[in-house]
Coordinates of C-alpha atoms in Angstrom, one line a residue:
M1 CA 72.0 14.1 -16.2
H2 CA 74.7 17.0 -15.6
F3 CA 73.5 18.6 -12.3
K4 CA 74.7 22.2 -11.4
W5 CA 75.1 22.0 -7.1
N6 CA 73.7 24.6 -5.4
Y7 CA 74.7 24.9 -1.8
E8 CA 74.5 28.4 0.1
P9 CA 76.7 28.0 3.9
P10 CA 74.7 29.5 6.4
T11 CA 75.6 32.9 7.9
S12 CA 76.5 33.4 11.0
E13 CA 72.8 34.9 11.9
R14 CA 71.2 31.7 10.8
L15 CA 73.8 30.0 12.5
A16 CA 72.8 31.8 15.8
S17 CA 69.4 31.4 14.8
A18 CA 69.5 27.8 14.5
K19 CA 71.7 27.0 17.7
E20 CA 69.1 28.8 19.4
L21 CA 65.8 27.1 18.1
A22 CA 67.7 23.6 18.2
E23 CA 68.1 24.0 22.2
K24 CA 64.2 24.8 22.2
I25 CA 62.8 22.0 20.3
G26 CA 65.7 19.1 21.4
M27 CA 67.2 18.6 18.2
S28 CA 70.1 18.8 16.4
Q29 CA 71.4 22.5 14.9
I30 CA 71.6 20.8 11.1
L31 CA 68.1 20.2 11.6
A32 CA 67.2 23.4 13.2
E33 CA 68.8 24.9 9.8
L34 CA 66.1 23.1 7.8
L35 CA 63.4 24.4 9.8
I36 CA 65.0 28.4 9.4
Q37 CA 65.4 27.4 5.5
R38 CA 61.7 26.7 5.7
G39 CA 60.9 29.9 7.1
I40 CA 60.3 28.3 10.6
R41 CA 61.8 30.2 12.8
T42 CA 60.1 30.0 16.5
E43 CA 59.3 27.1 18.6
S44 CA 55.3 27.5 18.3
A45 CA 55.5 27.6 14.1
A46 CA 58.1 24.0 14.3
K47 CA 55.2 22.6 16.8
R48 CA 53.2 23.4 14.1
F49 CA 55.4 21.7 11.1
F50 CA 55.3 18.4 12.9
R51 CA 52.1 18.1 13.8
P52 CA 49.9 19.6 11.4
M53 CA 46.1 20.1 13.1
L54 CA 43.1 19.3 11.1
N55 CA 41.6 22.2 13.2
E56 CA 44.0 24.5 11.3
L57 CA 42.3 23.8 8.1
I58 CA 41.0 27.5 6.5
D59 CA 37.6 28.0 6.6
P60 CA 36.0 26.5 3.3
F61 CA 33.5 29.5 3.3
L62 CA 36.6 32.2 2.5
M63 CA 36.5 31.0 -0.8
N64 CA 34.6 33.1 -3.2
D65 CA 31.1 31.2 -4.1
M66 CA 31.3 29.1 -1.6
D67 CA 28.1 30.1 0.0
V68 CA 26.4 30.0 -3.3
A69 CA 27.7 26.4 -4.2
V70 CA 26.4 25.3 -1.0
D71 CA 22.7 27.1 -1.5
R72 CA 22.6 25.4 -4.6
L73 CA 23.6 21.9 -3.7
N74 CA 21.3 21.9 -0.6
D75 CA 18.5 23.0 -2.9
A76 CA 19.2 20.2 -5.4
M77 CA 19.3 17.7 -2.4
G78 CA 15.9 19.2 -1.0
R79 CA 13.9 19.3 -4.9
K80 CA 15.5 15.9 -4.9
E81 CA 17.1 16.4 -8.9
R82 CA 19.3 14.3 -10.2
I83 CA 22.6 15.2 -9.6
M84 CA 26.2 14.2 -11.7
V85 CA 29.6 14.5 -10.3
Y86 CA 32.0 15.1 -13.3
G87 CA 35.8 15.5 -13.3
D88 CA 38.5 14.7 -15.1
Y89 CA 40.2 11.6 -16.1
D90 CA 43.6 11.6 -14.7
V91 CA 44.5 11.1 -10.6
D92 CA 43.5 14.4 -9.7
G93 CA 40.0 14.4 -10.9
C94 CA 39.0 10.6 -10.5
T95 CA 40.0 11.0 -6.6
A96 CA 38.2 14.6 -6.3
V97 CA 34.8 12.7 -8.4
A98 CA 35.3 9.8 -5.7
L99 CA 36.3 11.8 -2.4
V100 CA 32.6 14.0 -3.5
Y101 CA 30.8 10.9 -4.4
K102 CA 31.5 8.8 -1.7
F103 CA 31.2 11.5 0.7
L104 CA 27.4 12.9 -0.5
Q105 CA 26.1 9.3 -1.5
Q106 CA 25.8 9.2 2.5
F107 CA 23.1 11.8 2.6
Y108 CA 21.7 11.3 -1.0
S109 CA 20.6 8.7 -3.2
N110 CA 19.6 10.7 -6.5
I111 CA 23.3 11.0 -7.8
E112 CA 25.8 9.9 -9.8
Y113 CA 29.5 10.3 -11.7
Y114 CA 30.8 11.1 -15.0
I115 CA 34.4 10.8 -16.2
P116 CA 34.5 11.7 -19.9
D117 CA 36.2 9.3 -22.6
R118 CA 40.2 10.9 -22.9
Y119 CA 39.5 9.2 -26.8
E120 CA 36.1 10.3 -27.6
E121 CA 35.2 13.4 -25.7
G122 CA 38.6 14.9 -25.2
Y123 CA 39.3 17.1 -21.9
G124 CA 36.8 18.8 -19.4
I125 CA 33.4 19.1 -19.9
S126 CA 32.2 17.4 -23.6
R127 CA 28.8 18.1 -25.3
K128 CA 28.5 14.4 -25.7
G129 CA 28.1 14.2 -21.7
L130 CA 25.9 16.9 -20.9
D131 CA 23.7 15.3 -24.0
Y132 CA 24.1 12.1 -21.6
A133 CA 23.3 14.6 -18.6
A134 CA 20.2 15.8 -20.3
E135 CA 19.2 12.4 -20.8
R136 CA 19.1 11.3 -17.3
D137 CA 17.5 14.1 -16.0
V138 CA 20.4 16.2 -14.6
K139 CA 20.2 18.9 -13.2
L140 CA 23.1 20.3 -11.7
I141 CA 26.4 19.0 -12.2
I142 CA 29.3 19.5 -9.5
V143 CA 32.4 19.7 -12.3
L144 CA 36.2 18.8 -10.7
D145 CA 39.6 19.6 -11.7
C146 CA 38.4 21.2 -14.9
G147 CA 35.7 23.5 -16.8
I148 CA 37.1 26.8 -15.8
K149 CA 37.1 27.4 -19.4
A150 CA 34.4 25.4 -21.0
I151 CA 32.3 28.8 -21.7
D152 CA 30.7 28.0 -24.0
E153 CA 30.1 23.8 -22.7
I154 CA 28.2 25.6 -19.8
Q155 CA 26.0 28.2 -22.2
Y156 CA 25.1 24.9 -24.2
A157 CA 24.2 23.1 -20.3
Q158 CA 22.0 26.1 -19.0
Q159 CA 20.2 25.7 -22.4
L160 CA 19.2 22.0 -21.7
G161 CA 18.2 23.1 -17.9
I162 CA 21.4 22.0 -16.4
D163 CA 23.6 24.3 -13.6
F164 CA 27.0 24.1 -12.9
I165 CA 29.4 24.0 -9.6
I166 CA 33.2 24.2 -10.8
C167 CA 35.8 23.1 -8.5
D168 CA 38.6 23.7 -10.5
H169 CA 42.3 24.9 -9.6
H170 CA 43.8 25.3 -12.9
V171 CA 44.3 29.1 -14.2
P172 CA 41.4 30.9 -15.5
D173 CA 40.7 33.1 -18.1
D174 CA 39.9 37.2 -18.2
E175 CA 36.4 35.7 -18.7
L176 CA 34.7 33.1 -16.7
P177 CA 32.1 30.3 -17.5
T178 CA 28.4 31.4 -16.1
A179 CA 27.9 29.0 -13.4
V180 CA 26.1 29.0 -10.7
A181 CA 29.2 29.0 -8.5
I182 CA 33.0 29.2 -9.7
L183 CA 35.2 27.6 -6.3
N184 CA 38.7 28.3 -7.6
P185 CA 41.8 29.5 -5.3
K186 CA 43.4 30.9 -8.6
R187 CA 40.8 33.0 -9.4
E188 CA 41.8 37.1 -10.3
D189 CA 39.6 38.4 -7.0
S190 CA 39.8 35.0 -4.7
T191 CA 40.2 36.3 -1.3
Y192 CA 40.8 32.6 0.0
P193 CA 44.2 32.6 1.3
F194 CA 45.9 29.3 0.1
K195 CA 46.1 29.2 -3.7
D196 CA 47.6 26.1 -4.6
L197 CA 45.1 23.7 -3.3
C198 CA 44.7 20.8 -5.9
G199 CA 41.6 19.8 -8.0
C200 CA 40.8 16.9 -5.1
G201 CA 41.3 19.7 -2.3
V202 CA 38.8 21.8 -4.2
G203 CA 36.3 19.2 -3.5
F204 CA 37.4 18.5 -0.1
K205 CA 36.5 22.4 0.9
F206 CA 33.3 22.2 -0.9
M207 CA 32.4 19.3 1.5
Q208 CA 33.8 20.9 4.5
A209 CA 31.6 24.0 3.4
F210 CA 28.7 21.4 2.9
A211 CA 29.1 19.1 6.1
K212 CA 29.4 22.6 8.1
N213 CA 26.3 24.0 6.8
N214 CA 24.3 21.1 7.9
G215 CA 25.5 20.1 11.1
I216 CA 27.8 17.1 9.8
P217 CA 30.7 16.7 12.1
F218 CA 33.8 17.2 10.5
S219 CA 35.1 13.7 11.4
R220 CA 32.4 12.1 8.5
L221 CA 35.4 13.9 6.0
I222 CA 38.6 12.1 7.5
P223 CA 38.1 8.7 6.2
L224 CA 38.5 10.4 2.4
L225 CA 41.2 11.8 3.4
D226 CA 43.4 9.1 1.8
F227 CA 42.1 10.4 -1.4
C228 CA 43.3 13.9 -0.9
A229 CA 46.7 12.6 0.0
V230 CA 47.0 10.9 -3.1
S231 CA 45.9 13.5 -5.5
I232 CA 48.3 16.4 -3.8
A233 CA 51.4 13.8 -4.2
A234 CA 50.2 12.7 -7.7
D235 CA 49.2 16.4 -9.6
I236 CA 52.3 17.7 -7.9
V237 CA 51.5 20.7 -6.0
P238 CA 53.1 22.1 -3.3
V239 CA 53.0 20.4 0.2
V240 CA 52.9 23.4 2.1
G241 CA 50.2 25.4 3.9
E242 CA 46.9 23.6 3.7
N243 CA 47.9 21.1 1.1
R244 CA 50.5 19.7 4.2
I245 CA 47.4 19.7 6.5
L246 CA 45.4 17.7 3.9
A247 CA 48.8 15.4 2.7
Y248 CA 49.6 14.8 6.3
H249 CA 46.2 13.1 7.8
G250 CA 45.8 11.4 4.3
L251 CA 49.0 9.7 4.8
K252 CA 47.6 8.5 8.1
Q253 CA 44.6 7.1 7.0
L254 CA 46.3 5.6 3.7
N255 CA 48.7 3.5 6.5
N256 CA 46.0 2.7 8.9
N257 CA 42.5 2.7 6.9
P258 CA 42.6 3.2 3.6
S259 CA 39.6 2.8 1.5
V260 CA 39.0 -0.7 -0.1
G261 CA 39.8 0.9 -3.4
L262 CA 43.1 2.0 -2.6
K263 CA 44.0 -0.7 -0.5
S264 CA 43.6 -3.3 -3.1
I265 CA 46.0 -0.5 -5.2
I266 CA 48.5 -1.0 -2.5
E267 CA 48.3 -4.8 -2.3
I268 CA 48.1 -5.1 -6.0
C269 CA 51.9 -2.9 -6.1
G270 CA 53.4 -5.1 -3.4
L271 CA 53.2 -2.0 -0.7
T272 CA 51.3 -4.0 2.1
G273 CA 52.9 -4.6 5.6
R274 CA 55.4 -1.3 4.8
E275 CA 54.5 2.6 5.9
L276 CA 53.3 4.4 2.7
T277 CA 55.2 7.8 1.5
M278 CA 54.7 10.4 -0.9
T279 CA 57.3 8.7 -3.1
D280 CA 55.1 5.4 -3.3
I281 CA 51.9 7.3 -4.3
V282 CA 53.7 9.2 -7.0
F283 CA 55.5 6.1 -8.5
K284 CA 53.6 3.3 -8.0
I285 CA 49.4 3.9 -6.7
G286 CA 49.1 7.2 -8.9
P287 CA 50.3 5.6 -12.1
R288 CA 47.8 3.0 -12.0
I289 CA 45.2 5.2 -11.4
N290 CA 46.1 7.0 -14.1
A291 CA 46.5 4.2 -16.5
S292 CA 42.5 3.6 -17.0
G293 CA 42.2 7.0 -18.1
R294 CA 45.3 6.5 -20.3
M295 CA 44.7 3.5 -21.7
Q296 CA 41.0 2.7 -21.7
N297 CA 38.4 5.0 -19.9
G298 CA 38.9 7.2 -16.2
T299 CA 35.3 5.6 -14.9
E300 CA 37.2 2.2 -13.9
A301 CA 39.3 4.0 -11.7
V302 CA 36.7 5.6 -10.1
D303 CA 34.5 2.4 -9.8
L304 CA 37.8 0.9 -7.9
L305 CA 38.1 4.1 -5.6
V306 CA 34.2 3.7 -4.8
E307 CA 34.0 -0.1 -4.1
R308 CA 33.1 -1.4 -0.6
D309 CA 33.8 -4.9 -1.3
F310 CA 37.7 -6.0 -1.5
K311 CA 37.0 -9.2 -3.5
K312 CA 35.8 -7.0 -6.3
A313 CA 38.5 -4.0 -5.7
L314 CA 41.2 -6.5 -6.2
T315 CA 39.5 -7.7 -9.5
E316 CA 38.8 -4.0 -10.5
A317 CA 42.9 -3.4 -9.4
T318 CA 44.5 -6.2 -11.6
H319 CA 42.7 -4.5 -14.9
I320 CA 44.3 -1.5 -13.8
N321 CA 47.4 -3.0 -13.4
E322 CA 47.0 -4.6 -16.5
Y323 CA 46.4 -0.8 -18.2
N324 CA 49.6 0.4 -16.6
E325 CA 51.4 -2.4 -17.6
Q326 CA 50.1 -1.9 -21.4
R327 CA 51.2 1.9 -20.6
K328 CA 54.5 1.1 -19.9
D329 CA 55.3 -0.7 -23.2
V330 CA 53.7 2.3 -25.4
D331 CA 55.6 4.8 -23.1
K332 CA 58.8 3.1 -23.8
Q333 CA 58.2 3.0 -27.1
M334 CA 57.1 6.9 -27.8
T335 CA 59.9 7.6 -25.5
E336 CA 62.6 5.8 -27.9
E337 CA 61.4 7.3 -30.9
A338 CA 61.0 11.0 -29.7
N339 CA 64.5 10.1 -28.8
Q340 CA 65.5 9.5 -32.0
I341 CA 63.7 13.0 -33.4
I342 CA 66.0 14.9 -30.6
A343 CA 68.8 13.7 -31.9
S344 CA 68.1 14.4 -35.6
L345 CA 67.1 18.0 -34.8
E346 CA 70.2 18.1 -32.4
S347 CA 72.2 17.6 -35.0
E348 CA 71.3 20.9 -36.2
K349 CA 70.8 23.1 -33.7
R350 CA 70.3 22.7 -29.8
L351 CA 66.9 24.7 -28.7
A352 CA 66.0 26.1 -25.4
S353 CA 63.1 23.9 -26.0
I354 CA 61.4 21.2 -27.4
V355 CA 58.1 21.0 -29.9
L356 CA 57.9 17.3 -31.1
Y357 CA 54.6 15.7 -33.3
D358 CA 53.7 12.2 -34.4
E359 CA 50.3 11.6 -35.3
N360 CA 51.0 7.7 -34.5
W361 CA 51.4 8.6 -30.5
K362 CA 48.9 7.3 -28.1
K363 CA 46.8 10.0 -27.2
G364 CA 46.9 9.4 -23.1
V365 CA 50.8 8.7 -23.2
V366 CA 51.7 12.0 -24.5
G367 CA 52.0 14.1 -21.3
I368 CA 54.5 11.0 -19.9
V369 CA 56.6 11.2 -22.5
A370 CA 56.8 15.0 -22.6
S371 CA 57.7 14.2 -18.8
R372 CA 60.8 12.3 -20.0
M373 CA 62.3 14.6 -22.3
T374 CA 61.8 17.5 -19.8
E375 CA 63.7 15.3 -17.5
L376 CA 66.1 13.6 -19.7
Y377 CA 67.1 17.3 -21.8
Y378 CA 65.8 19.6 -19.2
R379 CA 64.3 22.0 -21.3
P380 CA 60.7 22.8 -21.5
T381 CA 59.3 20.4 -24.2
V382 CA 55.7 20.2 -25.7
V383 CA 55.0 16.5 -27.7
L384 CA 51.8 16.5 -29.7
T385 CA 49.8 13.9 -31.4
R386 CA 46.8 13.5 -33.7
S387 CA 43.5 13.8 -32.2
G388 CA 40.8 13.7 -34.9
D389 CA 41.1 16.7 -36.9
L390 CA 43.6 18.7 -34.4
A391 CA 46.8 17.6 -33.0
T392 CA 46.4 17.3 -29.3
G393 CA 48.8 17.4 -26.2
S394 CA 50.6 18.2 -23.2
A395 CA 53.8 20.9 -22.4
R396 CA 55.9 20.3 -19.1
S397 CA 58.2 22.5 -18.2
V398 CA 61.6 22.8 -15.7
A399 CA 62.1 24.1 -12.1
G400 CA 61.4 28.3 -12.3
Y401 CA 60.3 28.2 -15.7
D402 CA 56.3 29.4 -16.3
I403 CA 55.2 27.4 -19.4
Y404 CA 51.5 28.4 -18.9
D405 CA 53.2 31.9 -20.3
A406 CA 54.8 30.3 -23.3
V407 CA 52.0 28.5 -23.8
K408 CA 49.3 31.0 -24.0
S409 CA 51.4 33.7 -26.1
C410 CA 50.9 31.4 -29.1
R411 CA 47.1 30.9 -27.7
D412 CA 45.8 33.3 -31.3
I413 CA 46.6 29.9 -33.1
L414 CA 45.3 27.2 -30.5
E415 CA 42.0 25.6 -30.6
N416 CA 42.3 24.9 -26.7
F417 CA 44.5 25.3 -23.4
G418 CA 45.0 24.7 -20.0
G419 CA 46.6 24.2 -16.9
H420 CA 49.8 26.1 -15.0
T421 CA 53.0 26.8 -14.1
Y422 CA 54.4 23.2 -15.3
A423 CA 52.2 21.3 -17.0
V424 CA 49.7 22.4 -19.9
G425 CA 47.2 20.6 -22.2
L426 CA 46.6 21.7 -25.6
S427 CA 44.9 21.8 -28.9
L428 CA 45.7 23.1 -32.5
K429 CA 45.2 23.1 -35.6
I430 CA 47.8 20.3 -37.3
E431 CA 48.5 23.1 -39.7
N432 CA 49.4 25.7 -37.5
I433 CA 52.1 23.2 -35.5
P434 CA 55.3 24.5 -37.6
E435 CA 53.9 28.1 -36.7
F436 CA 53.3 26.8 -32.9
R437 CA 56.8 25.4 -32.8
R438 CA 58.3 28.7 -34.3
R439 CA 56.1 31.2 -31.8
F440 CA 56.8 28.8 -28.7
Q441 CA 60.2 28.2 -29.2
E442 CA 61.1 31.5 -30.0
Y443 CA 59.3 32.9 -26.6
V444 CA 61.3 30.4 -24.6
N445 CA 64.2 31.5 -26.1
N446 CA 63.5 35.1 -25.1
H447 CA 62.3 34.5 -21.5
I448 CA 64.2 31.5 -20.0
L449 CA 66.5 32.6 -17.6
P450 CA 70.2 31.3 -17.8
E451 CA 70.2 29.0 -14.5
Q452 CA 66.6 27.9 -15.6
T453 CA 68.2 25.7 -18.7
E454 CA 70.5 23.8 -16.3
A455 CA 69.5 21.1 -13.6
T456 CA 70.3 21.7 -10.0
L457 CA 70.5 20.5 -6.9
D458 CA 69.4 22.9 -4.0
I459 CA 71.6 21.4 -1.1
E460 CA 70.7 22.1 2.1
G461 CA 73.3 21.0 4.5
E462 CA 76.8 19.6 4.1
I463 CA 77.5 17.6 6.8
D464 CA 80.3 14.8 7.3
F465 CA 79.0 10.9 8.3
K466 CA 79.5 11.3 11.7
D467 CA 76.5 13.6 12.2
I468 CA 74.5 11.0 10.3
T469 CA 72.7 9.1 13.6
K470 CA 70.0 7.2 14.6
K471 CA 68.2 10.5 15.9
L472 CA 68.8 12.2 13.0
Q473 CA 67.3 10.0 11.0
N474 CA 64.1 9.8 12.7
D475 CA 63.9 13.3 13.4
L476 CA 64.4 13.7 9.9
R477 CA 61.3 11.6 9.1
R478 CA 58.9 14.1 10.9
F479 CA 59.9 16.8 8.3
A480 CA 57.6 14.5 5.9
P481 CA 55.3 14.7 4.0
H482 CA 57.6 15.9 0.9
G483 CA 57.1 17.5 -2.4
P484 CA 57.3 20.6 -4.2
G485 CA 57.9 23.5 -1.2
N486 CA 58.7 20.9 1.2
P487 CA 61.3 18.4 -0.8
K488 CA 63.5 15.9 0.6
P489 CA 66.3 17.2 2.3
L490 CA 69.7 17.3 -0.1
F491 CA 72.8 16.7 2.1
C492 CA 76.6 17.2 0.5
T493 CA 79.2 15.3 2.5
R494 CA 83.3 15.8 1.0
N495 CA 86.2 14.0 0.0
V496 CA 85.0 10.3 0.5
Y497 CA 86.6 7.1 -0.2
D498 CA 85.1 3.7 -1.2
Y499 CA 85.2 1.2 1.5
G500 CA 87.1 -1.4 -1.4
T501 CA 83.7 -3.0 -2.0
S502 CA 81.1 -1.1 -3.9
K503 CA 80.1 -2.4 -7.0
V504 CA 77.5 -2.1 -10.1
V505 CA 74.3 -3.8 -9.8
G506 CA 71.3 -4.1 -11.6
R507 CA 69.4 -5.9 -14.7
H508 CA 71.5 -3.9 -17.1
Q509 CA 74.4 -3.1 -14.6
E510 CA 73.2 0.7 -14.5
H511 CA 73.3 1.4 -11.0
I512 CA 76.0 1.5 -8.0
K513 CA 75.7 0.4 -4.4
L514 CA 78.5 2.0 -2.2
E515 CA 79.9 1.6 0.9
L516 CA 81.7 4.6 1.9
V517 CA 84.0 6.2 4.4
D518 CA 85.1 9.9 4.8
S519 CA 87.9 11.5 6.4
K520 CA 86.5 12.2 9.9
S521 CA 85.0 9.1 11.2
S522 CA 85.3 5.4 10.9
N523 CA 81.5 4.8 10.0
V524 CA 81.0 3.0 6.8
M525 CA 77.8 4.4 5.0
N526 CA 75.3 2.3 2.7
G527 CA 74.7 4.1 -0.7
I528 CA 73.1 3.4 -3.5
A529 CA 72.9 5.7 -6.7
F530 CA 70.7 4.7 -9.6
G531 CA 71.4 4.8 -12.8
Q532 CA 75.3 6.3 -12.2
S533 CA 77.1 3.4 -13.3
A534 CA 79.9 5.8 -15.4
S535 CA 81.2 6.6 -12.0
A536 CA 82.3 3.6 -10.5
R537 CA 85.7 3.3 -12.5
Y538 CA 86.4 7.0 -10.7
I539 CA 84.8 4.9 -7.5
K540 CA 87.0 2.4 -7.6
S541 CA 90.5 4.2 -8.5
K542 CA 90.8 5.1 -5.0
R543 CA 90.1 8.9 -4.9
S544 CA 88.1 10.9 -3.6
F545 CA 85.0 12.7 -4.6
D546 CA 81.5 14.4 -3.1
I547 CA 78.4 13.4 -2.9
V548 CA 74.9 14.4 -2.5
Y549 CA 72.3 12.4 -1.2
T550 CA 69.3 12.0 0.5
I551 CA 68.6 10.3 3.7
E552 CA 67.1 7.0 3.7
E553 CA 66.0 3.9 5.5
N554 CA 67.3 0.5 3.9
T555 CA 64.0 -1.3 2.8
Y556 CA 65.6 -4.6 3.3
K557 CA 67.5 -3.7 7.1
R558 CA 64.9 -2.4 8.5
G559 CA 66.7 0.8 11.0
D560 CA 69.4 0.8 8.9
V561 CA 70.8 4.2 7.5
Q562 CA 71.0 4.0 3.8
L563 CA 72.2 7.3 1.6
Q564 CA 70.3 7.6 -1.6
I565 CA 72.7 9.1 -3.9
E566 CA 71.8 11.8 -6.3
D567 CA 75.2 13.0 -7.9
I568 CA 78.5 12.1 -8.1
K569 CA 81.7 14.3 -8.5
P570 CA 85.7 13.9 -8.1
S571 CA 87.0 16.0 -5.2
S572 CA 88.9 18.2 -7.2
E573 CA 85.7 19.7 -9.4
E574 CA 84.4 22.9 -8.2

């Protein structure tokens, strides 16, 4: 992929502020500048950023309907009603269900959980699930990570004598379901100060409020924070504000004392014995939890997450790992087919967005393929497949572009849709696909900005190799956990050269292992450039080039610094 490099040199005012902050907090000016770029300008704000405190979590009762939700839950437990915890089949939904179920089960036994089958029931609250709940004499359903648009389903549940508490974070419509309580920080009338909780985060706030109301020590919630970290990373919500606090302490829990189910996944992933990061969740742990709902049924993922016996959990994690291997094969085949379709379309005209449909594609994998197409072609992408009499699928977006609004503009020809800025699920009649494609692409063409059509690397600092010290590396670790809103800092170094030992590596010779020097020090820096072997010839030509990279620890030589190089350009290029 061709990247545009975006770098704004610091103003004299910012340099002065960074110098002053650096002296106060005992960090280099390079890192003080990173803090200022994140809106952190004082010593006290820096301390809060580096040491997020659980006592700084927002009062859960500031969320609309929280008092009503807690009262209804207390009533259900007091009357010994059967309670069902119901959730979506993705990572966020499964971790949310596991968190709420595990916490409440400590105090109440007449409770169960339910995950709808992606293939038989589809997304969200299903009639089948409600009928099952009625058969089980369920009187209260706590629904997590979905439900905000389930107007008809919740009316049907009321006819069955079932009340609902909705815990969701997706964008609501103007009309809300007639649930007993709706916990959603994105409500139009929301009074909650933080809008970007994930579904599991909303579930955590509900349990925090329940604990507070019933005199249960907050410490009883801390063992469940590993679920919050997993969902925040996997659902790609901003790692700022309350999410940063939950992710920070959730990662501590995941590293020091993970739940039995997560511990078994960590072992299956080969991550035992190393410090886990948000990246490990995104690329290793999350996909395995997701694979259950993509290939079979998400209930198996929740079974694993709430398991108490490690030996049983390890067996279940092995099954889920097998689903993930199957998912990879299907994903690869669908991605190749999608690329072929795009290649044939591109021969006619390059459009600002992509809409693909194949009735034979696997419903559980279309979201992954949409993400891959977005990364590869850097355009908002919708991937659809057939599900019964409807086409169903996923939309994924590029940085800065609101794909929810683009899908919403076609709502009159959609059967259902829901999501947020960068990811949307949708369904429509198959005969409406051509009209949807036309209108969606027209909307994107008219609303996408030129700067949103090109992949950009936002460089936070221009430094030399002499600046990359052990202290800088250690201080950089304190900026974690990373994610949207707090990305890993990208640095640029100009006029670097091959030390003479760089080489192409990888099974298909697709990566470059680099040893580099720059013109301002004798430091030899190790680096790895994944998927960039096309630059190898230029690098070996002994001409200078510029690099953009993150600073990492070498996983093979613990303690050594390694640059993870995101892009390489000849120094002569602007």
